[in-house]
């Protein structure tokens, strides 16, 4: 797939998928990379003519038959089809494909399901590789919703939904009581979807005893708490949806678990595993249904999120990214990770570390010094758990010269968790600056 995904146009490149439709795991992708590195001059590689590629069936162009097969499976995503056919017709929402592929397939899926009362941002239906209307075509950022917000206020929309250019990530904004719109985080979207899925399955007596939710190690623990309340296990995997796809493959091979939902905090979700990557088209349909569910009760998606917090605790997450440009940037990043390994964090904002994990050695260490092995591939990630259920993960970016620091916190009220976040963030900033200046 040739795409810049949710990144600026300068990041245009390609994604490689395996035969099962999942992004290739490290072993296979490393093999491909090794062949690329053998080329002395990438511009001197001889290309086979397109006609010959087609004749030898080395290259096959995807046609309408694949779209039709996909849409047939997408029909199964919606849970309460009666609700969609009734409230789905009256609920107003705005959709924007952010100049990408969702402009065709998402609209076909919505109309097929029965959602007809939605508006599309006209300026962003244009296939534009320059992404001219946004600084970044990333539904994680508020600027990506500027045009959708303007249209939403004009048509009195309940929800704004955006998919990134290759339609694998999805973001949403919900209308507040004051008429303005608030962006939901990827963790909030995932949690409200998961809560709806598990509630619906339980009510229909269709919740499998061996069901499992799969998420990345840097995603919210609210999902774990929701799943646990339904008697469902949560499996944590490394960052990258290819690891969620691997987990699904293992379930289907070993028949030990039934996949129920997968997500990453970076606005990627998978509801039904007929594809093996995050899928914004599936998510558009189910999120619209969840919004219709709350509208049918005289509520909004915002109310749904607040109800979750009232029941399970007020969770919040924050990612802090520090960039390291220049020729010595990579070495600075390596030095910081090495320092954290030799001198692990033991306390932050007055809270003690009760255990920490080094995923590069697949080792988890408890406060008493005892260790256990982590059943995941080795990766350059560190994670700390504190005595108040706060956690901190440290991970160098795989595509940019930056280290990401992920914080996850929970408390009894929105005010309390925000105050705690401020304390941790302030102390973390001091720790990061000390690491940089050492």
Short mmCIF file of C-alpha atoms in Angstrom, two decimals, residues 52-383:
data_model
loop_
_atom_site.label_atom_id
_atom_site.label_comp_id
_atom_site.label_asym_id
_atom_site.label_seq_id
_atom_site.Cartn_x
_atom_site.Cartn_y
_atom_site.Cartn_z
CA UNK A 52 4.74 -8.42 -18.21
CA UNK A 53 3.97 -8.28 -14.49
CA UNK A 54 0.27 -8.65 -15.26
CA UNK A 55 0.75 -11.44 -17.80
CA UNK A 56 2.85 -13.44 -15.34
CA UNK A 57 0.34 -12.66 -12.57
CA UNK A 58 3.09 -11.20 -10.42
CA UNK A 59 0.99 -8.06 -10.09
CA UNK A 60 -2.77 -8.19 -9.65
CA UNK A 61 -4.89 -5.06 -9.52
CA UNK A 62 -7.60 -5.12 -6.87
CA UNK A 63 -11.05 -4.63 -8.36
CA UNK A 64 -14.68 -4.26 -7.35
CA UNK A 65 -14.85 -7.94 -6.36
CA UNK A 66 -12.57 -7.24 -3.38
CA UNK A 67 -14.60 -4.17 -2.37
CA UNK A 68 -17.80 -6.23 -2.58
CA UNK A 69 -16.34 -9.05 -0.47
CA UNK A 70 -15.11 -6.57 2.12
CA UNK A 71 -18.43 -4.73 2.32
CA UNK A 72 -20.25 -8.03 2.73
CA UNK A 73 -18.15 -8.69 5.84
CA UNK A 74 -18.57 -5.10 7.07
CA UNK A 75 -22.32 -5.78 7.24
CA UNK A 76 -21.62 -7.95 10.29
CA UNK A 77 -20.02 -5.13 12.33
CA UNK A 78 -23.22 -3.44 13.48
CA UNK A 79 -24.75 -5.19 16.49
CA UNK A 80 -28.24 -3.66 16.84
CA UNK A 81 -29.42 -3.34 13.25
CA UNK A 82 -32.93 -2.27 14.33
CA UNK A 83 -31.44 0.65 16.26
CA UNK A 84 -29.38 1.64 13.22
CA UNK A 85 -32.44 1.56 10.97
CA UNK A 86 -34.47 3.79 13.32
CA UNK A 87 -32.31 6.18 15.36
CA UNK A 88 -29.54 5.90 12.78
CA UNK A 89 -31.71 7.78 10.32
CA UNK A 90 -32.37 10.72 12.63
CA UNK A 91 -28.91 11.08 14.17
CA UNK A 92 -26.92 13.84 12.50
CA UNK A 93 -23.17 13.49 12.16
CA UNK A 94 -20.36 14.84 10.00
CA UNK A 95 -17.79 12.65 8.28
CA UNK A 96 -14.49 13.67 6.70
CA UNK A 97 -12.06 11.33 4.88
CA UNK A 98 -9.25 13.93 5.12
CA UNK A 99 -8.54 13.69 1.38
CA UNK A 100 -8.22 9.92 1.54
CA UNK A 101 -9.69 6.59 0.50
CA UNK A 102 -12.51 6.66 3.03
CA UNK A 103 -14.45 9.04 0.79
CA UNK A 104 -15.71 6.08 -1.25
CA UNK A 105 -15.70 2.96 0.89
CA UNK A 106 -16.82 4.54 4.20
CA UNK A 107 -19.79 6.23 2.56
CA UNK A 108 -20.81 3.00 0.84
CA UNK A 109 -20.60 1.16 4.16
CA UNK A 110 -22.60 3.81 6.03
CA UNK A 111 -25.38 3.90 3.47
CA UNK A 112 -25.48 0.11 3.24
CA UNK A 113 -25.92 -0.07 7.03
CA UNK A 114 -28.73 2.50 7.03
CA UNK A 115 -27.00 5.71 8.16
CA UNK A 116 -28.32 8.37 5.81
CA UNK A 117 -28.50 11.59 7.84
CA UNK A 118 -24.83 12.56 7.69
CA UNK A 119 -22.89 15.33 5.98
CA UNK A 120 -19.46 15.05 4.37
CA UNK A 121 -16.89 17.86 4.44
CA UNK A 122 -16.80 18.70 0.71
CA UNK A 123 -13.32 20.27 0.66
CA UNK A 124 -11.83 17.09 2.14
CA UNK A 125 -13.43 14.59 -0.24
CA UNK A 126 -10.93 15.66 -2.91
CA UNK A 127 -8.10 13.13 -3.37
CA UNK A 128 -5.21 15.46 -2.59
CA UNK A 129 -1.69 14.10 -1.89
CA UNK A 130 -0.74 17.55 -0.58
CA UNK A 131 -3.41 17.36 2.18
CA UNK A 132 -3.99 21.05 1.46
CA UNK A 133 -6.71 21.76 4.04
CA UNK A 134 -4.86 20.43 7.11
CA UNK A 135 -1.33 20.75 8.54
CA UNK A 136 -1.41 17.00 9.30
CA UNK A 137 -4.05 14.54 8.00
CA UNK A 138 -4.13 12.97 11.45
CA UNK A 139 -7.48 12.59 13.27
CA UNK A 140 -5.54 12.73 16.53
CA UNK A 141 -5.01 16.49 16.14
CA UNK A 142 -7.72 19.14 16.68
CA UNK A 143 -6.71 21.04 13.50
CA UNK A 144 -7.85 18.07 11.40
CA UNK A 145 -11.41 18.81 12.63
CA UNK A 146 -11.55 22.54 11.88
CA UNK A 147 -13.69 22.18 8.74
CA UNK A 148 -15.74 19.36 10.27
CA UNK A 149 -16.51 21.54 13.31
CA UNK A 150 -17.67 24.42 11.13
CA UNK A 151 -19.96 22.09 9.16
CA UNK A 152 -21.12 20.36 12.35
CA UNK A 153 -22.30 23.62 13.88
CA UNK A 154 -24.04 24.51 10.63
CA UNK A 155 -26.02 21.25 10.44
CA UNK A 156 -26.34 20.73 14.23
CA UNK A 157 -24.41 17.44 14.19
CA UNK A 158 -24.19 15.19 17.26
CA UNK A 159 -20.80 13.72 16.34
CA UNK A 160 -17.87 14.50 14.04
CA UNK A 161 -15.92 11.55 12.62
CA UNK A 162 -12.64 11.66 10.68
CA UNK A 163 -10.61 8.89 9.07
CA UNK A 164 -6.99 9.35 8.04
CA UNK A 165 -6.01 9.16 4.33
CA UNK A 166 -5.58 5.37 4.21
CA UNK A 167 -8.66 4.86 6.40
CA UNK A 168 -7.10 2.78 9.14
CA UNK A 169 -7.17 5.39 11.93
CA UNK A 170 -10.30 7.13 13.20
CA UNK A 171 -10.87 10.16 15.40
CA UNK A 172 -14.09 11.65 16.73
CA UNK A 173 -15.39 14.80 18.39
CA UNK A 174 -18.56 14.89 20.47
CA UNK A 175 -20.93 17.77 21.03
CA UNK A 176 -20.83 19.24 24.53
CA UNK A 177 -23.83 20.72 26.38
CA UNK A 178 -22.60 24.22 25.39
CA UNK A 179 -22.80 23.31 21.69
CA UNK A 180 -19.05 23.15 21.13
CA UNK A 181 -17.20 19.96 20.15
CA UNK A 182 -14.60 18.08 22.18
CA UNK A 183 -12.14 15.66 20.65
CA UNK A 184 -12.11 12.19 22.18
CA UNK A 185 -8.78 10.47 22.73
CA UNK A 186 -8.01 7.15 21.07
CA UNK A 187 -8.26 5.52 24.50
CA UNK A 188 -11.72 7.03 25.12
CA UNK A 189 -13.03 5.89 21.73
CA UNK A 190 -11.68 2.39 22.29
CA UNK A 191 -13.17 2.18 25.78
CA UNK A 192 -16.66 3.33 24.76
CA UNK A 193 -16.63 0.86 21.83
CA UNK A 194 -15.45 -1.99 24.06
CA UNK A 195 -18.04 -1.26 26.73
CA UNK A 196 -20.79 -1.29 24.09
CA UNK A 197 -19.57 -4.53 22.48
CA UNK A 198 -19.31 -6.45 25.76
CA UNK A 199 -22.63 -5.11 27.08
CA UNK A 200 -24.43 -6.08 23.87
CA UNK A 201 -22.88 -9.56 23.80
CA UNK A 202 -23.71 -10.16 27.45
CA UNK A 203 -27.32 -9.02 26.99
CA UNK A 204 -27.66 -11.41 24.03
CA UNK A 205 -25.99 -14.28 25.95
CA UNK A 206 -23.25 -14.31 23.29
CA UNK A 207 -20.25 -13.43 25.46
CA UNK A 208 -17.74 -16.30 25.09
CA UNK A 209 -16.07 -17.52 28.27
CA UNK A 210 -12.74 -17.63 26.42
CA UNK A 211 -13.12 -14.13 24.97
CA UNK A 212 -10.12 -11.86 24.93
CA UNK A 213 -9.40 -8.17 24.33
CA UNK A 214 -6.01 -7.28 22.83
CA UNK A 215 -4.31 -3.92 23.29
CA UNK A 216 -0.85 -2.40 23.21
CA UNK A 217 1.24 -2.00 26.37
CA UNK A 218 0.95 1.81 26.12
CA UNK A 219 -2.86 1.88 25.87
CA UNK A 220 -5.35 2.67 28.64
CA UNK A 221 -5.96 0.36 31.58
CA UNK A 222 -9.60 1.48 31.55
CA UNK A 223 -10.14 -1.16 28.86
CA UNK A 224 -8.64 -3.81 31.15
CA UNK A 225 -11.01 -2.79 33.94
CA UNK A 226 -14.04 -2.81 31.65
CA UNK A 227 -13.16 -6.25 30.26
CA UNK A 228 -12.50 -7.64 33.74
CA UNK A 229 -15.96 -6.52 34.92
CA UNK A 230 -17.40 -8.82 32.23
CA UNK A 231 -15.07 -11.69 33.17
CA UNK A 232 -12.96 -11.14 30.04
CA UNK A 233 -9.15 -11.27 29.93
CA UNK A 234 -7.01 -8.56 28.32
CA UNK A 235 -3.79 -9.40 26.49
CA UNK A 236 -1.11 -6.71 26.23
CA UNK A 237 1.16 -6.76 23.19
CA UNK A 238 3.95 -4.55 21.86
CA UNK A 239 3.15 -1.34 19.99
CA UNK A 240 2.24 -2.01 16.36
CA UNK A 241 -0.97 -3.55 15.07
CA UNK A 242 1.00 -6.40 13.52
CA UNK A 243 1.31 -7.81 17.04
CA UNK A 244 -2.47 -7.71 17.50
CA UNK A 245 -2.80 -9.49 14.14
CA UNK A 246 -0.31 -12.13 15.31
CA UNK A 247 -2.36 -12.68 18.45
CA UNK A 248 -5.54 -13.17 16.38
CA UNK A 249 -3.70 -15.70 14.21
CA UNK A 250 -2.62 -17.60 17.34
CA UNK A 251 -6.22 -17.71 18.62
CA UNK A 252 -7.50 -19.09 15.33
CA UNK A 253 -4.70 -21.65 15.15
CA UNK A 254 -4.82 -22.86 18.74
CA UNK A 255 -8.56 -22.26 19.37
CA UNK A 256 -7.68 -21.16 22.90
CA UNK A 257 -9.36 -17.76 22.83
CA UNK A 258 -12.00 -15.80 20.93
CA UNK A 259 -10.98 -12.34 19.74
CA UNK A 260 -13.46 -9.67 20.84
CA UNK A 261 -11.74 -6.33 20.23
CA UNK A 262 -8.29 -4.90 19.59
CA UNK A 263 -6.91 -1.39 19.76
CA UNK A 264 -3.98 0.97 20.18
CA UNK A 265 -4.09 4.38 21.84
CA UNK A 266 -2.94 5.92 18.54
CA UNK A 267 -6.52 5.84 17.16
CA UNK A 268 -6.42 2.32 15.70
CA UNK A 269 -9.20 -0.22 16.36
CA UNK A 270 -10.33 -3.62 15.07
CA UNK A 271 -13.79 -4.99 15.77
CA UNK A 272 -14.11 -8.03 13.51
CA UNK A 273 -10.96 -9.95 12.48
CA UNK A 274 -11.84 -10.51 8.82
CA UNK A 275 -9.02 -8.01 8.26
CA UNK A 276 -5.77 -8.04 10.21
CA UNK A 277 -5.01 -4.37 10.62
CA UNK A 278 -6.70 -1.44 12.31
CA UNK A 279 -9.80 -0.60 10.31
CA UNK A 280 -11.47 2.81 10.40
CA UNK A 281 -14.33 1.68 8.15
CA UNK A 282 -15.51 -0.89 10.69
CA UNK A 283 -15.06 1.69 13.42
CA UNK A 284 -17.11 4.36 11.60
CA UNK A 285 -20.07 1.98 11.55
CA UNK A 286 -19.86 0.87 15.17
CA UNK A 287 -19.11 4.32 16.58
CA UNK A 288 -22.11 5.71 14.70
CA UNK A 289 -24.20 2.91 16.23
CA UNK A 290 -22.92 3.69 19.73
CA UNK A 291 -23.78 7.37 19.20
CA UNK A 292 -27.27 6.31 18.07
CA UNK A 293 -27.58 4.11 21.18
CA UNK A 294 -26.98 7.08 23.47
CA UNK A 295 -29.13 9.41 21.37
CA UNK A 296 -31.99 6.94 21.75
CA UNK A 297 -31.72 7.55 25.51
CA UNK A 298 -31.54 11.32 25.14
CA UNK A 299 -27.79 11.27 25.74
CA UNK A 300 -24.59 11.90 23.77
CA UNK A 301 -21.31 10.04 23.34
CA UNK A 302 -19.86 12.53 25.83
CA UNK A 303 -22.43 11.30 28.39
CA UNK A 304 -21.41 7.73 27.62
CA UNK A 305 -17.76 8.45 28.36
CA UNK A 306 -18.68 10.19 31.63
CA UNK A 307 -20.83 7.20 32.68
CA UNK A 308 -17.85 4.90 32.16
CA UNK A 309 -15.65 7.10 34.33
CA UNK A 310 -18.29 7.23 37.07
CA UNK A 311 -18.44 3.42 37.09
CA UNK A 312 -14.80 2.41 36.61
CA UNK A 313 -12.79 5.44 37.77
CA UNK A 314 -11.49 8.53 36.02
CA UNK A 315 -8.69 7.43 33.74
CA UNK A 316 -6.47 9.77 31.79
CA UNK A 317 -3.41 9.34 29.61
CA UNK A 318 -0.76 11.70 28.29
CA UNK A 319 2.07 11.20 25.80
CA UNK A 320 5.12 13.47 25.96
CA UNK A 321 7.51 13.34 22.99
CA UNK A 322 11.06 14.70 23.09
CA UNK A 323 12.80 15.21 19.75
CA UNK A 324 16.51 14.64 19.15
CA UNK A 325 17.52 16.17 15.84
CA UNK A 326 20.94 16.30 14.27
CA UNK A 327 23.66 13.75 13.63
CA UNK A 328 24.07 12.97 17.33
CA UNK A 329 20.32 12.65 17.99
CA UNK A 330 20.27 8.86 17.67
CA UNK A 331 23.18 8.51 20.09
CA UNK A 332 21.51 10.82 22.62
CA UNK A 333 18.38 8.65 22.48
CA UNK A 334 20.45 5.51 23.02
CA UNK A 335 22.27 7.12 25.96
CA UNK A 336 18.99 8.04 27.66
CA UNK A 337 17.62 4.51 27.31
CA UNK A 338 20.89 3.05 28.63
CA UNK A 339 20.84 5.43 31.61
CA UNK A 340 17.29 4.41 32.48
CA UNK A 341 18.31 0.75 32.29
CA UNK A 342 21.33 1.12 34.56
CA UNK A 343 19.55 3.52 36.93
CA UNK A 344 15.82 2.68 36.84
CA UNK A 345 13.30 5.22 38.07
CA UNK A 346 12.32 4.39 41.66
CA UNK A 347 9.98 7.28 42.49
CA UNK A 348 8.04 10.02 40.71
CA UNK A 349 5.77 12.76 42.09
CA UNK A 350 5.97 11.20 45.56
CA UNK A 351 4.87 7.74 44.40
CA UNK A 352 7.14 4.71 44.53
CA UNK A 353 7.72 2.24 41.69
CA UNK A 354 6.35 -1.19 42.68
CA UNK A 355 7.64 -2.99 39.58
CA UNK A 356 9.32 -2.22 36.29
CA UNK A 357 9.83 -4.03 33.01
CA UNK A 358 12.59 -3.98 30.42
CA UNK A 359 11.13 -5.39 27.23
CA UNK A 360 14.58 -5.54 25.59
CA UNK A 361 15.42 -8.41 27.93
CA UNK A 362 11.80 -9.55 28.44
CA UNK A 363 12.27 -9.14 32.20
CA UNK A 364 9.87 -7.77 34.81
CA UNK A 365 11.33 -6.86 38.21
CA UNK A 366 9.30 -6.50 41.40
CA UNK A 367 10.08 -4.10 44.25
CA UNK A 368 11.67 -6.96 46.25
CA UNK A 369 14.06 -7.72 43.38
CA UNK A 370 12.34 -10.90 42.16
CA UNK A 371 11.98 -11.25 38.39
CA UNK A 372 9.64 -12.89 35.90
CA UNK A 373 9.88 -13.37 32.15
CA UNK A 374 7.61 -11.33 29.87
CA UNK A 375 6.01 -13.46 27.16
CA UNK A 376 6.49 -10.95 24.33
CA UNK A 377 9.10 -10.37 21.61
CA UNK A 378 12.04 -8.29 22.80
CA UNK A 379 11.72 -4.56 22.18
CA UNK A 380 13.42 -1.32 23.22
CA UNK A 381 10.75 -0.30 25.73
CA UNK A 382 10.77 0.36 29.47
CA UNK A 383 7.70 0.46 31.71
#
